[in-house]
mmCIF file of C-alpha atoms in Angstrom:
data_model
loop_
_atom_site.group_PDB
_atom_site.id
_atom_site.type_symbol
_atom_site.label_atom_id
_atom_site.label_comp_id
_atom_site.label_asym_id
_atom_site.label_seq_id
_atom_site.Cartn_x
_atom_site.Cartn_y
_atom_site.Cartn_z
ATOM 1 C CA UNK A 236 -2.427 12.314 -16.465
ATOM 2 C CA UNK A 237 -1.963 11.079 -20.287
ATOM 3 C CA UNK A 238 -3.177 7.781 -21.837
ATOM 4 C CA UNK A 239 0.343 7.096 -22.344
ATOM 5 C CA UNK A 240 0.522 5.753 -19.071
ATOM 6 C CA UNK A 241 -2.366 3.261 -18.857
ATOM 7 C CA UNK A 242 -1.844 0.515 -16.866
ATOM 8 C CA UNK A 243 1.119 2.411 -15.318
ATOM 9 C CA UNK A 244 0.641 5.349 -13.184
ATOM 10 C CA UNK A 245 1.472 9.021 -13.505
ATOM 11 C CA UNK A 246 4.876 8.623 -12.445
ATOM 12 C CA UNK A 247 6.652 5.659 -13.053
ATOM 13 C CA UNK A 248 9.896 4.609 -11.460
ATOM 14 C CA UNK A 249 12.502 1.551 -13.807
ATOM 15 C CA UNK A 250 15.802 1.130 -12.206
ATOM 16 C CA UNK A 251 15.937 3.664 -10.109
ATOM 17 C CA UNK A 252 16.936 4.605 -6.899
ATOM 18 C CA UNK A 253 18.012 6.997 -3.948
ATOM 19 C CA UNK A 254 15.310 9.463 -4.746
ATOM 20 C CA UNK A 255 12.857 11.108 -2.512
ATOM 21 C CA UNK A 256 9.519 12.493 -2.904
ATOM 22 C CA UNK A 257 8.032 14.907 -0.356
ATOM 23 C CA UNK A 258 5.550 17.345 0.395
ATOM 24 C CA UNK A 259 3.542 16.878 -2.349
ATOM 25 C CA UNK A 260 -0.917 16.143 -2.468
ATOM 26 C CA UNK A 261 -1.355 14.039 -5.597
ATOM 27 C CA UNK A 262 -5.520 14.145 -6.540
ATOM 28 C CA UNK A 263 -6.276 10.789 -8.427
ATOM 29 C CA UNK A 264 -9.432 11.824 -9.233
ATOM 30 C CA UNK A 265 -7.989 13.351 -12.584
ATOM 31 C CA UNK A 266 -6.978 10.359 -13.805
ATOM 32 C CA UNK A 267 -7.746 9.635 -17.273
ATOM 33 C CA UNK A 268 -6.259 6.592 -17.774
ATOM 34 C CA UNK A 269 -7.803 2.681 -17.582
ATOM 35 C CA UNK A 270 -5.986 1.352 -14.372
ATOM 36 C CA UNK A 271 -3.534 4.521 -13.357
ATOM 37 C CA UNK A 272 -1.519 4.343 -9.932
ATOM 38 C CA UNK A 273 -0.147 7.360 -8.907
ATOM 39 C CA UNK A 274 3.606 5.401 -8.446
ATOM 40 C CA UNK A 275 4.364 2.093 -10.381
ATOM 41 C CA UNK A 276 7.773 1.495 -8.970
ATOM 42 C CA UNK A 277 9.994 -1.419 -11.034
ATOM 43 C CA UNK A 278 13.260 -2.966 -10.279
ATOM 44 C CA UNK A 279 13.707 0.075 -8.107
ATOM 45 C CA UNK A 280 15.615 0.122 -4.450
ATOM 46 C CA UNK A 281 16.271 2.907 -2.005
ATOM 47 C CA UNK A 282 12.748 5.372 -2.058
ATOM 48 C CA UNK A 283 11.579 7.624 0.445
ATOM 49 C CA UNK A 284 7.966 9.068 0.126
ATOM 50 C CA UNK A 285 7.446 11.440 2.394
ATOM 51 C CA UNK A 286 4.409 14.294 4.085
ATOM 52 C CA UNK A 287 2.729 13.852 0.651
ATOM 53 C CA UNK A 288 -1.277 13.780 0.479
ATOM 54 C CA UNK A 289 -3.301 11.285 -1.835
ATOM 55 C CA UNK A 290 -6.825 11.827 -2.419
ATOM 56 C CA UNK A 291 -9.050 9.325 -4.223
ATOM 57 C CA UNK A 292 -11.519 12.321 -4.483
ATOM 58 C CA UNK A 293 -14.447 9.779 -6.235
ATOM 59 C CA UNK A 294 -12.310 8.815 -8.795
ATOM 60 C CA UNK A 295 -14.270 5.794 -11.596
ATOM 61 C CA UNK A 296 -12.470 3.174 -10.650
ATOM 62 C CA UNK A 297 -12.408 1.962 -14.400
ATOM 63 C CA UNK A 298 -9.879 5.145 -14.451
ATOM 64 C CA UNK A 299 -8.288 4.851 -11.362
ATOM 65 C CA UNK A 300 -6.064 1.945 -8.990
ATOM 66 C CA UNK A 301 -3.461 2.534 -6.751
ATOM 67 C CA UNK A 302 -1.918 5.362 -5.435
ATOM 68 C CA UNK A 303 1.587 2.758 -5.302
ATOM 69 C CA UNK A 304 2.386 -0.070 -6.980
ATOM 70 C CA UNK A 305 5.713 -1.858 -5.689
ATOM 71 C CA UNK A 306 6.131 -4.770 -8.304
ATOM 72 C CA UNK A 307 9.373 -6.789 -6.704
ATOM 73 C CA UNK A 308 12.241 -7.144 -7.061
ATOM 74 C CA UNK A 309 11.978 -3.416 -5.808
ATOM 75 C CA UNK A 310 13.114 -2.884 -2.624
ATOM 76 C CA UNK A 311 14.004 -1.023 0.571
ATOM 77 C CA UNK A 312 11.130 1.246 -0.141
ATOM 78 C CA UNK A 313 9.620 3.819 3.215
ATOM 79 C CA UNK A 314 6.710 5.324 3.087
ATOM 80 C CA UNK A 315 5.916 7.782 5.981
ATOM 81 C CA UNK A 316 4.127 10.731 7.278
ATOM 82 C CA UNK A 317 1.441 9.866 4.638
ATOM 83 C CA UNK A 318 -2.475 10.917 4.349
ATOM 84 C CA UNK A 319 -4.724 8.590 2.159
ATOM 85 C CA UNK A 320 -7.947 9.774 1.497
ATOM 86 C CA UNK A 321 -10.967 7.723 1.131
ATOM 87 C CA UNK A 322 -9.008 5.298 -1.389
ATOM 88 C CA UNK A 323 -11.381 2.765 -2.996
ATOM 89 C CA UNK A 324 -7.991 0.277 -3.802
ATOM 90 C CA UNK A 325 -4.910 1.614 -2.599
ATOM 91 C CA UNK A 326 -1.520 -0.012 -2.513
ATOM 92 C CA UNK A 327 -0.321 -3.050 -3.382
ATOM 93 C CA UNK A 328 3.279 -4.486 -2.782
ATOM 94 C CA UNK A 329 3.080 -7.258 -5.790
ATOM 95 C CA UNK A 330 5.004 -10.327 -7.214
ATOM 96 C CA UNK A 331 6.938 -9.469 -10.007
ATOM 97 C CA UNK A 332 6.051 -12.368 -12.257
ATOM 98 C CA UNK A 333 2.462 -11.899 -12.617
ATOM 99 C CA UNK A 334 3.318 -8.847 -14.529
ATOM 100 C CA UNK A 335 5.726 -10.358 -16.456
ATOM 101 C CA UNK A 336 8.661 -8.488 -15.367
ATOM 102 C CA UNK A 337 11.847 -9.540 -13.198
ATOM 103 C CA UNK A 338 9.639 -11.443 -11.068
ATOM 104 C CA UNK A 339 10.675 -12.193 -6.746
ATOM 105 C CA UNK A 340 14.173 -13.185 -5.086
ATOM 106 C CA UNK A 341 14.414 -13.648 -1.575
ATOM 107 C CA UNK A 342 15.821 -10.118 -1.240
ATOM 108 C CA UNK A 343 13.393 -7.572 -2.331
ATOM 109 C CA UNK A 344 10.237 -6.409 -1.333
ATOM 110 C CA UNK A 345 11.620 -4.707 1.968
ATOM 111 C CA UNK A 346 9.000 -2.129 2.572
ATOM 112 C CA UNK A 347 8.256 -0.178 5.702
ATOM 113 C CA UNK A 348 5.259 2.146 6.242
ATOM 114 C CA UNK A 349 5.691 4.432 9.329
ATOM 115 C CA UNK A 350 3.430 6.816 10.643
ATOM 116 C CA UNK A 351 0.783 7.255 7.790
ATOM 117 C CA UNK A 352 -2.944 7.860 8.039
ATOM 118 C CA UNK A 353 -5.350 5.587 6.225
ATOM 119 C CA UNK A 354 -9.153 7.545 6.691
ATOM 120 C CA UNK A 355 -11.900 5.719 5.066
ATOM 121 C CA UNK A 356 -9.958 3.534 2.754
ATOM 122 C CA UNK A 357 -11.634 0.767 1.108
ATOM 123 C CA UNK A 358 -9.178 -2.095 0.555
ATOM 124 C CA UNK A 359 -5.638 -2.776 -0.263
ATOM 125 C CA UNK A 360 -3.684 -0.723 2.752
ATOM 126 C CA UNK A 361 -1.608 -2.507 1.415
ATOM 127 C CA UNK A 362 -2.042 -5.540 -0.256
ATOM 128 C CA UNK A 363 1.098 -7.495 -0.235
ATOM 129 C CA UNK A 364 1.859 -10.771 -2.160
ATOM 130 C CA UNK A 365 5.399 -10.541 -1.467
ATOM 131 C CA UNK A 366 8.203 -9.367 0.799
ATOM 132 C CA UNK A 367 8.371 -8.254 4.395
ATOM 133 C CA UNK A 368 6.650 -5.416 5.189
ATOM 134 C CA UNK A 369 6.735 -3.372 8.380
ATOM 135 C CA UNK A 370 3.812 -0.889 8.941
ATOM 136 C CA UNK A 371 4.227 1.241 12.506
ATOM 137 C CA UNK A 372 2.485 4.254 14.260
ATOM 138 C CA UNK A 373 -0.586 4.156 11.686
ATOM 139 C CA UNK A 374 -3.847 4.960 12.121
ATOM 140 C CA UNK A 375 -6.820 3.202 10.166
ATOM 141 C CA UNK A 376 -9.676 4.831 10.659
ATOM 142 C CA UNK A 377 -13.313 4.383 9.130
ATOM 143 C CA UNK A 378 -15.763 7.269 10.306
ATOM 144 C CA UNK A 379 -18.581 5.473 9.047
ATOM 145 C CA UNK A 380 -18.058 1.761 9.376
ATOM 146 C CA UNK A 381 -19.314 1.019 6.409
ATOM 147 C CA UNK A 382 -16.597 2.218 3.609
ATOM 148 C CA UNK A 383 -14.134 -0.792 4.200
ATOM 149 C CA UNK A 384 -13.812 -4.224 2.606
ATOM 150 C CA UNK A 385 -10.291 -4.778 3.732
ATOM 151 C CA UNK A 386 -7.130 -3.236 5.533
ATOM 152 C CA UNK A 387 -4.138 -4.710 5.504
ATOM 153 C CA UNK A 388 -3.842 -8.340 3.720
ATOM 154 C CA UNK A 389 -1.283 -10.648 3.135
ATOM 155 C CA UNK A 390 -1.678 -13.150 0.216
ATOM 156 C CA UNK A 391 0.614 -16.420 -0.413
ATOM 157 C CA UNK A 392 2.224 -17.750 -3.575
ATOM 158 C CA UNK A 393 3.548 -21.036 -4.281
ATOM 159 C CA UNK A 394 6.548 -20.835 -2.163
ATOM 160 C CA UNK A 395 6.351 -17.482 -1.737
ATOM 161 C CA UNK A 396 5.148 -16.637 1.967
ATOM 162 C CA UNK A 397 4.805 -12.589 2.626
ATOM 163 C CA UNK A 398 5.316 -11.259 5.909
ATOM 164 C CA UNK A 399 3.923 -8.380 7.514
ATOM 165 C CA UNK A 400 4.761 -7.023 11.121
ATOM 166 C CA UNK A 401 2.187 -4.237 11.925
ATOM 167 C CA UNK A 402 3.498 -2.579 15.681
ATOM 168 C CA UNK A 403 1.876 0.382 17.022
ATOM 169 C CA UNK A 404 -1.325 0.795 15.113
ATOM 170 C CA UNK A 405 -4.495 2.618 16.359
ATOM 171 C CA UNK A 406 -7.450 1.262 14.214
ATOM 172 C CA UNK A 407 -11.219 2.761 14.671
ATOM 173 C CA UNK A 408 -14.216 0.854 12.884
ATOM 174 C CA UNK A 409 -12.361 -0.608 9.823
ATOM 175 C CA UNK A 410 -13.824 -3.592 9.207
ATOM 176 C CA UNK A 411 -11.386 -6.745 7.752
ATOM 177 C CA UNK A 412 -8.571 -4.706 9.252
ATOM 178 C CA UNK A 413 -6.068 -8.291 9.439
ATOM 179 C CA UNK A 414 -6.697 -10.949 6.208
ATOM 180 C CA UNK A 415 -4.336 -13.490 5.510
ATOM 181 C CA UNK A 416 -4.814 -15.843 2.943
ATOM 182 C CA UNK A 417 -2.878 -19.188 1.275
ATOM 183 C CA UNK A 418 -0.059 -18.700 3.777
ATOM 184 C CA UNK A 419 0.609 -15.051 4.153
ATOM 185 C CA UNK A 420 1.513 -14.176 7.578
ATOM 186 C CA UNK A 421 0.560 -11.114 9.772
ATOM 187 C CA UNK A 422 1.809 -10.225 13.234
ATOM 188 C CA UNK A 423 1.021 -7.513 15.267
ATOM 189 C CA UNK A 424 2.442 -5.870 18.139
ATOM 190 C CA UNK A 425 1.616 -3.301 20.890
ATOM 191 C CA UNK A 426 -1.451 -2.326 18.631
ATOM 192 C CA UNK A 427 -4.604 -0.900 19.484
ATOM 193 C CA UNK A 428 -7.471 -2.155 17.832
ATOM 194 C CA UNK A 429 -11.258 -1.714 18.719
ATOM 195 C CA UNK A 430 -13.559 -4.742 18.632
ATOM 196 C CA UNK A 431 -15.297 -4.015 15.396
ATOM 197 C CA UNK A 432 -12.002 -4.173 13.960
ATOM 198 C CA UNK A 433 -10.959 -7.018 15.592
ATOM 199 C CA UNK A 434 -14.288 -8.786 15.073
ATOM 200 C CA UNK A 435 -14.063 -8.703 11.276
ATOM 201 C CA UNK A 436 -10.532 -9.973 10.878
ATOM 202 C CA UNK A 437 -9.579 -13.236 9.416
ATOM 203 C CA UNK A 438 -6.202 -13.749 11.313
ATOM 204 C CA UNK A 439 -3.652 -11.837 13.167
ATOM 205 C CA UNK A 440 -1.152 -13.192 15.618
ATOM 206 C CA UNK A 441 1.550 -11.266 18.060
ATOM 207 C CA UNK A 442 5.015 -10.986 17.334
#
């Protein structure tokens, strides 16, 4: 990590694409940087992440935010096989514009997220302001109850209206697991989700 990249991330993807990352355990907690993702991914289309490892490992979160940031108009982006470790903010899938950048078509923002592992995450798995995003197989689990604000939440903006389709997902004591709010939309299907989980939710409907 460098201070070069404040506000960015360790690796940062402009106008890229077809490029795969696998294999690899990325520890945040060396961060050095005010606001550093792991990934900040920009007018990018065609990623694969894949078997890699992220651990928050305590990180200050004055140092530390996501381990991805997907600011659209990136797009057709997977994420699978993934382990998140005890993330305290951890991705968010974001509208272009507020960072000043290329800002949202009606294209981009095509994310999927397929069998990852979210264990004692605090919030943002994922946040999502735009797109449509399709999360299947996952497991959220917290072993405590206690280390979650959020899971997944889906956020409206003007007349932008994110979607998320969550099928298959096995979620264990994570409290605010579903959150909608100003018009965001989450389905879910064929999930399995205990009644803490379920209790603490804001909205969810089947697909």
């Amino acid at each position: 990590w460098h201070e070069d990249y404040a506000n960015k991330g360790m690796f940062q993807f402009t106008s890229c694409h077809n490029i795969v990352v696998r294999d690899v355990v990325f520890e945040h907690g060396l961060a050095e940087s005010a606001g550093a993702d792991v990934f900040y991914v920009m007018d990018s289309h065609h990623l694969l992440f894949d078997k890699c490892t992220f651990v928050y490992d305590g990180c200050d979160t004055d140092a530390c935010d996501e381990s991805f940031h997907f600011a659209s108009p990136s797009t057709f982006i997977t994420v699978s096989r993934c382990f998140f470790d005890t993330y305290a903010q951890n991705i968010n899938v974001k509208h272009g514009s507020y960072l000043g950048n290329k800002g949202y078509d009606d294209q981009s923002a095509r994310v999927t997220f397929f069998e990852n592992y979210f264990l004692n995450g605090h919030s943002r798995e994922p946040k999502v302001d735009v797109g449509w995003i399709h999360i299947l197989n996952t497991i959220y689990v917290d072993e405590t109850a206690d280390h979650a604000y959020y899971g997944i939440r889906s956020i409206g903006f003007e007349d932008v209206t994110p979607e998320v389709l969550v099928e298959g997902a096995y979620v264990e004591r994570f409290k605010g697991i579903f959150v909608t709010e100003t018009g965001g939309v989450i389905a879910e299907e064929m999930t399995n989700v205990d009644a803490f989980s379920r209790a603490s939710s804001s909205a969810a409907c089947s697909a």
